[in-house]
XYZ file of N, CA and C in Angstrom:
753
model
N -12.151 -0.539 30.103
C -13.339 -0.044 29.403
C -13.912 -1.154 28.529
N -15.248 -1.257 28.510
C -15.910 -2.217 27.642
C -15.711 -1.798 26.188
N -15.825 -2.777 25.288
C -15.641 -2.475 23.871
C -16.899 -2.787 23.074
N -18.079 -2.668 23.703
C -19.314 -2.946 22.986
C -19.894 -1.662 22.400
N -21.072 -1.782 21.791
C -21.688 -0.641 21.125
C -21.994 0.492 22.092
N -22.407 0.151 23.301
C -22.722 1.189 24.280
C -21.482 1.990 24.665
N -20.356 1.287 24.785
C -19.109 1.977 25.126
C -18.702 2.928 24.007
N -18.869 2.477 22.768
C -18.535 3.359 21.656
C -19.454 4.569 21.626
N -20.735 4.340 21.821
C -21.692 5.446 21.805
C -21.356 6.466 22.886
N -20.999 5.987 24.072
C -20.654 6.883 25.164
C -19.401 7.705 24.822
N -18.397 7.021 24.301
C -17.159 7.717 23.942
C -17.383 8.695 22.799
N -18.128 8.253 21.795
C -18.403 9.106 20.644
C -19.164 10.355 21.059
N -20.171 10.183 21.889
C -20.984 11.324 22.317
C -20.151 12.341 23.085
N -19.327 11.842 23.994
C -18.490 12.743 24.781
C -17.479 13.470 23.895
N -16.898 12.747 22.943
C -15.908 13.354 22.057
C -16.539 14.403 21.166
N -17.698 14.106 20.623
C -18.357 15.057 19.732
C -18.795 16.304 20.486
N -19.239 16.141 21.712
C -19.608 17.306 22.524
C -18.389 18.168 22.825
N -17.267 17.528 23.127
C -16.035 18.259 23.404
C -15.552 19.001 22.171
N -15.574 18.322 21.017
C -15.140 18.965 19.775
C -16.062 20.123 19.413
N -17.349 19.922 19.553
C -18.311 20.976 19.226
C -18.065 22.231 20.043
N -17.719 22.055 21.315
C -17.479 23.205 22.185
C -16.103 23.818 21.949
N -15.091 22.989 21.892
C -13.719 23.508 21.807
C -13.407 24.123 20.446
N -14.100 23.691 19.403
C -13.800 24.173 18.054
C -14.774 25.238 17.558
N -15.600 25.750 18.447
C -16.622 26.723 18.026
C -15.994 27.959 17.391
N -14.922 28.461 17.987
C -14.267 29.650 17.432
C -13.676 29.343 16.057
N -13.046 28.178 15.928
C -12.483 27.793 14.645
C -13.554 27.590 13.589
N -14.682 27.008 13.987
C -15.794 26.826 13.056
C -16.275 28.171 12.528
N -16.383 29.139 13.406
C -16.821 30.473 12.980
C -15.812 31.104 12.025
N -14.524 30.912 12.323
C -13.481 31.448 11.442
C -13.517 30.761 10.078
N -13.709 29.439 10.088
C -13.807 28.705 8.833
C -15.038 29.116 8.038
N -16.162 29.280 8.730
C -17.398 29.698 8.059
C -17.244 31.080 7.441
N -16.500 31.955 8.098
C -16.268 33.301 7.556
C -15.493 33.218 6.235
N -14.514 32.297 6.163
C -13.774 32.118 4.913
C -14.682 31.557 3.820
N -15.538 30.618 4.178
C -16.454 30.046 3.196
C -17.452 31.093 2.702
N -17.947 31.901 3.609
C -18.899 32.948 3.225
C -18.237 33.954 2.285
N -17.011 34.357 2.596
C -16.307 35.291 1.722
C -16.102 34.679 0.350
N -15.795 33.387 0.317
C -15.633 32.667 -0.942
C -16.908 32.764 -1.776
N -18.046 32.476 -1.178
C -19.314 32.517 -1.902
C -19.645 33.928 -2.357
N -19.429 34.897 -1.477
C -19.741 36.290 -1.823
C -18.903 36.777 -2.999
N -17.684 36.258 -3.108
C -16.771 36.689 -4.165
C -16.852 35.811 -5.422
N -17.843 34.931 -5.459
C -18.034 34.090 -6.633
C -17.140 32.870 -6.690
N -16.586 32.464 -5.564
C -15.693 31.318 -5.531
C -16.413 30.004 -5.327
N -15.626 28.932 -5.402
C -16.111 27.576 -5.167
C -15.299 26.978 -4.020
N -15.961 26.234 -3.163
C -15.287 25.554 -2.056
C -14.735 24.231 -2.571
N -13.414 24.065 -2.489
C -12.749 22.864 -2.988
C -12.360 21.993 -1.790
N -12.953 20.797 -1.698
C -12.732 19.925 -0.536
C -11.912 18.711 -0.937
N -10.860 18.431 -0.159
C -9.956 17.328 -0.478
C -9.684 16.494 0.764
N -9.735 15.180 0.579
C -9.361 14.266 1.646
C -8.956 12.935 1.042
N -7.991 12.262 1.644
C -7.562 10.955 1.161
C -7.984 9.895 2.182
N -8.017 8.640 1.742
C -8.415 7.570 2.655
C -9.800 7.828 3.208
N -9.980 7.589 4.501
C -11.281 7.811 5.109
C -11.636 9.290 5.204
N -10.652 10.158 5.048
C -10.945 11.593 5.062
C -11.687 12.038 3.813
N -11.783 11.151 2.805
C -12.616 11.488 1.653
C -14.068 11.659 2.084
N -14.460 10.980 3.164
C -15.828 11.124 3.669
C -16.103 12.573 4.059
N -15.073 13.273 4.548
C -15.239 14.683 4.888
C -15.536 15.495 3.636
N -14.791 15.245 2.566
C -15.035 15.971 1.319
C -16.440 15.724 0.811
N -16.959 14.516 1.039
C -18.323 14.196 0.615
C -19.352 14.935 1.457
N -19.004 15.277 2.693
C -19.911 16.070 3.525
C -19.981 17.511 3.029
N -18.902 17.987 2.428
C -18.849 19.369 1.947
C -19.465 19.502 0.560
N -19.178 18.560 -0.329
C -19.472 18.745 -1.750
C -20.570 17.838 -2.277
N -21.554 18.452 -2.924
C -22.538 17.716 -3.708
C -23.529 16.886 -2.937
N -23.895 17.320 -1.725
C -24.856 16.526 -0.964
C -26.098 17.331 -0.609
N -27.201 16.636 -0.385
C -28.451 17.284 -0.009
C -28.251 18.110 1.257
N -28.736 19.335 1.238
C -28.592 20.223 2.383
C -27.279 20.959 2.419
N -26.405 20.686 1.453
C -25.100 21.331 1.409
C -25.046 22.458 0.398
N -23.925 23.151 0.377
C -23.733 24.266 -0.534
C -23.489 23.775 -1.960
N -24.060 24.460 -2.923
C -23.914 24.064 -4.319
C -22.510 24.341 -4.871
N -21.934 25.539 -4.654
C -20.614 25.814 -5.251
C -19.483 25.102 -4.512
N -19.400 23.791 -4.723
C -18.423 22.948 -4.030
C -17.915 21.879 -4.986
N -16.686 21.444 -4.765
C -16.123 20.318 -5.501
C -15.466 19.339 -4.541
N -15.596 18.053 -4.844
C -14.891 17.004 -4.110
C -13.667 16.594 -4.924
N -12.490 16.708 -4.307
C -11.243 16.330 -4.965
C -10.739 15.038 -4.335
N -10.285 14.092 -5.169
C -9.879 12.793 -4.651
C -8.602 12.296 -5.312
N -7.998 11.279 -4.721
C -6.796 10.668 -5.272
C -7.044 10.058 -6.652
N -8.253 9.655 -6.952
C -8.530 8.992 -8.232
C -8.878 9.970 -9.357
N -8.883 11.266 -9.088
C -9.199 12.238 -10.136
C -8.313 12.087 -11.379
N -6.988 11.859 -11.222
C -6.149 11.729 -12.422
C -6.547 10.554 -13.319
N -7.243 9.569 -12.768
C -7.712 8.445 -13.580
C -9.074 8.758 -14.185
N -9.983 9.328 -13.372
C -11.358 9.533 -13.817
C -11.474 10.702 -14.795
N -10.803 11.801 -14.520
C -10.925 12.976 -15.383
C -9.609 13.358 -16.054
N -8.518 12.681 -15.696
C -7.225 12.944 -16.320
C -6.849 11.849 -17.283
N -5.564 11.725 -17.533
C -5.093 10.755 -18.510
C -4.284 9.624 -17.879
N -4.299 9.530 -16.560
C -3.555 8.464 -15.892
C -4.238 7.120 -16.114
N -3.437 6.067 -16.231
C -3.983 4.730 -16.391
C -4.460 4.160 -15.061
N -5.175 3.063 -15.135
C -5.721 2.454 -13.928
C -4.626 2.036 -12.958
N -3.420 1.741 -13.482
C -2.337 1.312 -12.608
C -1.871 2.431 -11.682
N -2.264 3.656 -11.993
C -1.942 4.806 -11.132
C -2.433 4.571 -9.705
N -3.629 4.002 -9.594
C -4.228 3.782 -8.277
C -3.680 2.546 -7.585
N -2.884 1.752 -8.298
C -2.315 0.539 -7.697
C -1.112 0.848 -6.822
N -0.623 2.064 -6.886
C 0.545 2.452 -6.085
C 0.152 2.516 -4.614
N 0.680 1.637 -3.768
C 0.299 1.635 -2.356
C 0.772 2.881 -1.606
N 1.703 3.618 -2.206
C 2.238 4.812 -1.555
C 1.718 6.088 -2.200
N 0.644 5.990 -2.953
C 0.097 7.141 -3.679
C -0.203 8.313 -2.747
N -0.774 7.999 -1.595
C -1.139 9.037 -0.634
C 0.091 9.747 -0.067
N 1.233 9.080 -0.109
C 2.445 9.657 0.469
C 3.302 10.398 -0.565
N 2.908 10.334 -1.823
C 3.701 10.923 -2.896
C 3.325 12.389 -3.117
N 4.228 13.329 -2.899
C 3.902 14.747 -3.094
C 3.457 15.087 -4.507
N 3.952 14.355 -5.510
C 3.586 14.658 -6.897
C 2.096 14.446 -7.156
N 1.478 13.595 -6.359
C 0.046 13.348 -6.503
C -0.739 14.648 -6.376
N -0.301 15.512 -5.474
C -1.005 16.779 -5.226
C -1.078 17.629 -6.477
N -0.001 17.694 -7.230
C 0.035 18.523 -8.435
C -0.899 17.971 -9.506
N -0.956 16.652 -9.613
C -1.848 16.034 -10.588
C -3.302 16.350 -10.271
N -3.651 16.348 -9.002
C -5.031 16.623 -8.586
C -5.368 18.103 -8.783
N -4.462 18.986 -8.391
C -4.729 20.425 -8.504
C -4.919 20.824 -9.974
N -4.122 20.264 -10.864
C -4.203 20.629 -12.282
C -5.560 20.293 -12.888
N -6.273 19.349 -12.307
C -7.540 18.890 -12.874
C -8.757 19.610 -12.294
N -8.547 20.535 -11.373
C -9.679 21.287 -10.826
C -10.229 22.191 -11.915
N -11.526 22.136 -12.185
C -12.076 22.946 -13.278
C -12.124 24.437 -12.935
N -11.462 25.233 -13.757
C -11.528 26.687 -13.693
C -11.327 27.232 -12.274
N -10.153 27.010 -11.725
C -9.851 27.535 -10.390
C -9.960 29.052 -10.395
N -10.615 29.591 -9.391
C -10.842 31.036 -9.251
C -10.041 31.537 -8.055
N -9.518 32.763 -8.113
C -8.759 33.279 -6.966
C -9.530 33.262 -5.654
N -10.854 33.351 -5.726
C -11.666 33.379 -4.512
C -11.943 31.997 -3.933
N -11.568 30.944 -4.667
C -11.835 29.591 -4.177
C -11.145 29.356 -2.836
N -11.856 28.701 -1.936
C -11.313 28.309 -0.638
C -11.150 26.792 -0.631
N -10.057 26.325 -0.063
C -9.781 24.896 0.002
C -9.953 24.402 1.437
N -10.627 23.267 1.560
C -10.819 22.617 2.856
C -10.206 21.230 2.746
N -9.169 20.972 3.527
C -8.427 19.717 3.425
C -8.517 18.962 4.745
N -8.905 17.705 4.670
C -9.019 16.874 5.861
C -7.996 15.755 5.828
N -7.317 15.567 6.936
C -6.375 14.457 7.091
C -6.175 14.223 8.570
N -6.464 13.018 9.032
C -6.346 12.756 10.464
C -4.917 12.950 10.955
N -3.950 12.407 10.207
C -2.550 12.559 10.612
C -1.965 13.882 10.147
N -2.453 14.386 9.019
C -1.930 15.634 8.470
C -0.467 15.555 8.090
N 0.050 14.356 7.855
C 1.488 14.183 7.665
C 1.874 13.593 6.318
N 0.924 13.019 5.576
C 1.275 12.348 4.328
C 1.676 13.335 3.235
N 2.569 12.883 2.370
C 3.162 13.760 1.373
C 2.172 14.433 0.450
N 1.159 13.704 -0.027
C 0.204 14.294 -0.973
C -0.613 15.392 -0.312
N -1.013 15.173 0.933
C -1.837 16.154 1.639
C -1.039 17.419 1.958
N 0.167 17.236 2.468
C 0.998 18.397 2.822
C 1.392 19.175 1.570
N 1.738 18.459 0.513
C 2.101 19.144 -0.735
C 0.900 19.879 -1.308
N -0.265 19.278 -1.228
C -1.474 19.933 -1.731
C -1.734 21.219 -0.949
N -1.600 21.155 0.367
C -1.788 22.353 1.190
C -0.759 23.419 0.828
N 0.477 23.015 0.620
C 1.530 23.959 0.244
C 1.218 24.610 -1.095
N 0.746 23.812 -2.037
C 0.410 24.311 -3.364
C -0.742 25.313 -3.304
N -1.742 24.978 -2.510
C -2.896 25.862 -2.335
C -2.457 27.231 -1.813
N -1.577 27.220 -0.830
C -1.113 28.492 -0.263
C -0.230 29.249 -1.255
N 0.593 28.538 -2.018
C 1.415 29.187 -3.038
C 0.548 29.894 -4.075
N -0.622 29.323 -4.348
C -1.525 29.904 -5.333
C -2.363 31.041 -4.745
N -2.209 31.299 -3.458
C -2.895 32.424 -2.836
C -4.282 32.155 -2.303
N -4.640 30.879 -2.130
C -5.976 30.541 -1.634
C -6.004 30.438 -0.113
N -7.170 30.693 0.455
C -7.376 30.428 1.874
C -7.504 28.919 2.074
N -7.024 28.446 3.222
C -6.995 27.008 3.495
C -7.522 26.718 4.891
N -8.494 25.810 4.947
C -9.035 25.310 6.211
C -8.591 23.856 6.351
N -7.996 23.512 7.479
C -7.536 22.147 7.721
C -8.375 21.497 8.812
N -8.707 20.234 8.613
C -9.379 19.430 9.631
C -8.471 18.241 9.919
N -8.008 18.131 11.155
C -6.997 17.133 11.487
C -7.097 16.753 12.955
N -6.391 15.706 13.346
C -6.281 15.359 14.765
C -4.981 15.944 15.293
N -5.079 16.932 16.133
C -3.873 17.545 16.666
C -3.118 16.574 17.570
N -3.841 15.728 18.288
C -3.161 14.750 19.145
C -2.327 13.797 18.309
N -2.873 13.349 17.186
C -2.140 12.418 16.337
C -1.036 13.143 15.572
N -1.381 14.257 14.951
C -0.434 14.933 14.065
C 0.823 15.406 14.790
N 0.656 15.818 16.031
C 1.823 16.313 16.777
C 2.715 15.193 17.296
N 2.282 13.934 17.131
C 3.075 12.815 17.622
C 3.720 11.978 16.518
N 3.522 12.382 15.267
C 4.113 11.611 14.168
C 4.986 12.525 13.311
N 6.009 11.963 12.661
C 6.854 12.779 11.779
C 6.147 13.057 10.459
N 6.503 14.155 9.837
C 5.974 14.464 8.515
C 6.554 13.503 7.480
N 5.733 13.116 6.515
C 6.194 12.303 5.398
C 6.421 13.162 4.154
N 6.464 14.460 4.360
C 6.720 15.385 3.257
C 8.184 15.814 3.300
N 8.840 15.936 2.159
C 10.263 16.311 2.148
C 10.555 17.614 2.872
N 9.594 18.520 2.906
C 9.804 19.806 3.572
C 9.639 19.749 5.075
N 9.134 18.626 5.585
C 9.009 18.468 7.026
C 7.785 19.103 7.651
N 6.936 19.722 6.852
C 5.749 20.381 7.392
C 4.603 19.388 7.558
N 3.598 19.811 8.319
C 2.352 19.064 8.439
C 1.194 19.988 8.066
N 0.048 19.399 7.827
C -1.106 20.150 7.342
C -1.456 21.333 8.232
N -1.493 21.110 9.533
C -1.942 22.181 10.436
C -1.007 23.379 10.431
N 0.245 23.166 10.035
C 1.208 24.255 10.017
C 1.046 25.177 8.808
N 0.232 24.774 7.859
C 0.069 25.528 6.620
C -1.276 26.222 6.507
N -2.224 25.858 7.350
C -3.603 26.320 7.188
C -3.856 27.684 7.829
N -4.843 28.387 7.272
C -5.309 29.654 7.854
C -6.207 29.390 9.053
N -6.986 28.322 8.970
C -7.864 27.906 10.071
C -7.644 26.413 10.283
N -7.436 26.015 11.530
C -7.245 24.600 11.866
C -8.380 24.147 12.775
N -9.057 23.082 12.372
C -10.101 22.478 13.184
C -9.614 21.117 13.674
N -9.599 20.931 14.974
C -9.145 19.681 15.583
C -10.329 18.727 15.692
N -10.231 17.575 15.023
C -11.352 16.636 15.043
C -11.459 15.845 16.349
N -10.518 16.032 17.253
C -10.618 15.414 18.571
C -10.304 13.938 18.614
N -9.891 13.351 17.492
C -9.576 11.915 17.483
C -8.268 11.661 18.221
N -8.161 10.529 18.915
C -6.923 10.214 19.629
C -5.843 9.728 18.685
N -4.662 9.590 19.179
C -3.556 9.006 18.406
C -3.985 7.631 17.912
N -3.918 7.434 16.594
C -4.346 6.159 16.025
C -5.805 6.111 15.639
N -6.567 7.142 16.011
C -7.971 7.318 15.624
C -8.966 6.448 16.402
N -8.657 5.170 16.611
C -9.602 4.263 17.253
C -9.721 4.553 18.746
N -10.911 4.304 19.316
C -11.193 4.768 20.677
C -11.451 3.665 21.704
N -11.694 2.437 21.264
C -12.001 1.374 22.222
C -10.809 0.424 22.347
N -10.139 0.399 23.506
C -8.954 -0.447 23.679
C -9.295 -1.934 23.599
N -8.377 -2.696 22.999
C -8.542 -4.139 22.867
C -7.692 -4.859 23.910
N -8.135 -6.023 24.384
C -7.421 -6.735 25.445
C -5.963 -7.039 25.111
N -5.678 -7.373 23.853
C -4.319 -7.725 23.485
C -3.491 -6.555 23.003
N -3.983 -5.344 23.173
C -3.287 -4.159 22.691
C -3.970 -3.581 21.461
N -3.701 -2.347 21.182
C -4.358 -1.680 20.068
C -5.749 -1.219 20.450
N -6.485 -0.721 19.467
C -7.827 -0.201 19.726
C -8.687 -0.393 18.486
N -9.989 -0.252 18.673
C -10.942 -0.422 17.580
C -11.889 0.773 17.521
N -12.584 0.883 16.394
C -13.647 1.869 16.195
C -13.121 3.301 16.082
N -12.814 3.697 14.835
C -12.340 5.046 14.576
C -13.435 6.079 14.736
N -13.027 7.300 15.056
C -14.013 8.339 15.333
C -13.823 9.593 14.488
N -12.697 9.707 13.794
C -12.400 10.958 13.097
C -13.414 11.291 12.008
N -13.962 10.293 11.331
C -14.931 10.564 10.268
C -16.193 11.212 10.827
N -16.592 10.775 12.010
C -17.810 11.312 12.621
C -17.623 12.754 13.067
N -16.523 13.021 13.753
C -16.309 14.389 14.238
C -16.016 15.340 13.084
N -15.321 14.866 12.058
C -15.046 15.718 10.899
C -16.336 16.072 10.175
N -17.244 15.095 10.042
C -18.532 15.371 9.405
C -19.309 16.413 10.203
N -19.254 16.314 11.510
C -19.933 17.295 12.346
C -19.357 18.692 12.126
N -18.032 18.798 12.076
C -17.396 20.094 11.858
C -17.774 20.668 10.491
N -17.844 19.811 9.495
C -18.250 20.270 8.164
C -19.645 20.857 8.197
N -20.575 20.145 8.824
C -21.953 20.618 8.863
C -22.112 21.854 9.750
N -21.302 21.964 10.780
C -21.349 23.166 11.616
C -20.932 24.397 10.813
N -19.887 24.267 10.005
C -19.474 25.400 9.178
C -20.552 25.768 8.170
N -21.115 24.761 7.518
C -22.175 25.021 6.536
C -23.362 25.710 7.211
N -23.725 25.251 8.392
C -24.850 25.855 9.107
C -24.601 27.332 9.398
N -23.373 27.656 9.782
C -23.064 29.061 10.081
C -23.092 29.915 8.822
N -22.612 29.372 7.720
C -22.659 30.112 6.456
C -24.099 30.406 6.066
N -24.934 29.391 6.125
C -26.331 29.541 5.733
C -27.054 30.510 6.659
N -26.814 30.385 7.953
C -27.455 31.285 8.916
C -27.072 32.742 8.638
N -25.803 32.974 8.338
C -25.363 34.333 8.059
C -25.982 34.891 6.794
N -26.118 34.072 5.766
C -26.717 34.536 4.519
C -28.194 34.861 4.711
N -28.888 34.011 5.442
C -30.308 34.267 5.709
C -30.473 35.559 6.509
N -29.603 35.754 7.495
C -29.666 36.976 8.307
C -29.433 38.220 7.455
N -28.676 38.077 6.373
C -28.393 39.204 5.485
C -29.420 39.339 4.365
N -30.478 38.536 4.444
C -31.547 38.632 3.450
C -31.232 37.950 2.134
N -30.259 37.030 2.137
C -29.872 36.323 0.932
C -30.446 34.906 0.923
N -30.583 34.352 -0.262
C -31.030 32.962 -0.395
C -29.816 32.073 -0.578
N -29.502 31.233 0.385
C -28.303 30.381 0.282
C -28.429 29.392 -0.872
N -27.350 29.168 -1.609
C -27.372 28.172 -2.694
C -27.214 26.769 -2.123
N -28.320 26.152 -1.759
C -28.306 24.873 -1.050
C -28.996 23.798 -1.886
N -28.385 22.636 -1.934
C -28.965 21.498 -2.646
C -30.195 20.956 -1.936
N -31.204 20.611 -2.738
C -32.280 19.761 -2.264
C -31.913 18.314 -2.593
N -32.529 17.383 -1.907
C -32.319 15.988 -2.254
C -32.804 15.746 -3.674
N -31.997 15.032 -4.444
C -32.402 14.686 -5.811
C -33.526 13.655 -5.807
N -33.837 13.121 -4.640
C -34.851 12.070 -4.535
C -36.176 12.588 -3.999
N -36.418 13.900 -4.163
C -37.731 14.473 -3.856
C -38.220 15.217 -5.096
N -39.522 15.335 -5.265
C -40.044 16.034 -6.446
C -39.494 17.457 -6.544
N -39.030 17.816 -7.722
C -38.506 19.150 -7.951
C -37.052 19.316 -7.581
N -36.462 18.301 -6.985
C -35.077 18.409 -6.545
C -34.108 18.608 -7.700
N -34.275 17.819 -8.749
C -33.363 17.922 -9.887
C -33.413 19.309 -10.515
N -34.627 19.831 -10.697
C -34.781 21.133 -11.330
C -34.183 22.243 -10.476
N -34.438 22.177 -9.182
C -33.886 23.166 -8.249
C -32.364 23.155 -8.283
N -31.805 21.967 -8.213
C -30.345 21.834 -8.168
C -29.691 22.259 -9.473
N -30.308 21.893 -10.595
C -29.725 22.252 -11.885
C -29.697 23.755 -12.088
N -30.755 24.435 -11.647
C -30.800 25.891 -11.790
C -29.665 26.551 -11.018
N -29.345 26.028 -9.847
C -28.249 26.584 -9.051
C -26.894 26.221 -9.650
N -26.756 24.989 -10.109
C -25.479 24.572 -10.709
C -25.173 25.368 -11.975
N -26.210 25.773 -12.699
C -26.014 26.526 -13.933
C -25.298 27.854 -13.681
N -25.404 28.384 -12.470
C -24.718 29.633 -12.138
C -23.195 29.435 -12.127
N -22.773 28.195 -11.977
C -21.342 27.895 -11.891
C -20.920 26.980 -13.036
N -21.492 27.217 -14.202
C -21.247 26.353 -15.358
C -19.760 26.208 -15.643
N -19.309 24.967 -15.773
C -17.932 24.676 -16.094
C -16.988 24.670 -14.895
N -17.512 24.960 -13.707
C -16.662 25.050 -12.530
C -16.957 23.971 -11.505
N -18.052 23.252 -11.664
C -18.412 22.194 -10.725
C -18.228 20.835 -11.389
N -17.854 19.848 -10.582
C -17.632 18.492 -11.084
C -18.298 17.518 -10.141
N -19.226 16.739 -10.677
C -19.930 15.760 -9.853
C -19.563 14.367 -10.320
N -18.694 13.709 -9.562
C -18.200 12.379 -9.902
C -18.545 11.406 -8.786
N -18.475 10.085 -9.060
C -18.733 9.085 -8.017
C -17.757 9.235 -6.863
């Protein structure tokens, strides 16, 4: 297979079409959890580490997205907690289960109706698995976005031996291959990861279904306008005010 831009585009298009079709039922199930969360006054809490943070950014605080959302990240204990900058210097931070507890404790005003959406391509690292376990212990619904091909071929890095997909109420397979990259290299290995693209698509598919259902029920969806159009700031602030003290907008 060629490894140029056209080859990537061809592979990406085919993968995204396959994921869109194969995950339709899961998307609907995930959207139903998100809709119930909104109806019950909850906030959607999105968490991802590494490149999976891009998924959380697709869910939380973006133009065209739902307002009652939060992006949770590995750096939260430094930005909004009391951890020093050296906290982020730990190369194994993503694999440390204790990281999950530090992040969960900093979520503003967690509500029983809050739904958590966690993305991890491998679904095996200690912080992600522990976070999922903690979410379920607290009684929240959990949606996982992961690569089933990758996750089923690697050992868990969590002391309990579980992986993300084993803990979730709804599992969405991002369709990424083992190792994520899709274009084989002549000397071995591969290039050009795809999980961020398919995960973003799954995020937007769920949001679209939530919004469509609310409109069909005669409701006005709480959706962000771009802050870079006239009236955007005022529109967004009015919606955010409904969730005062529960939303966090950080870099």
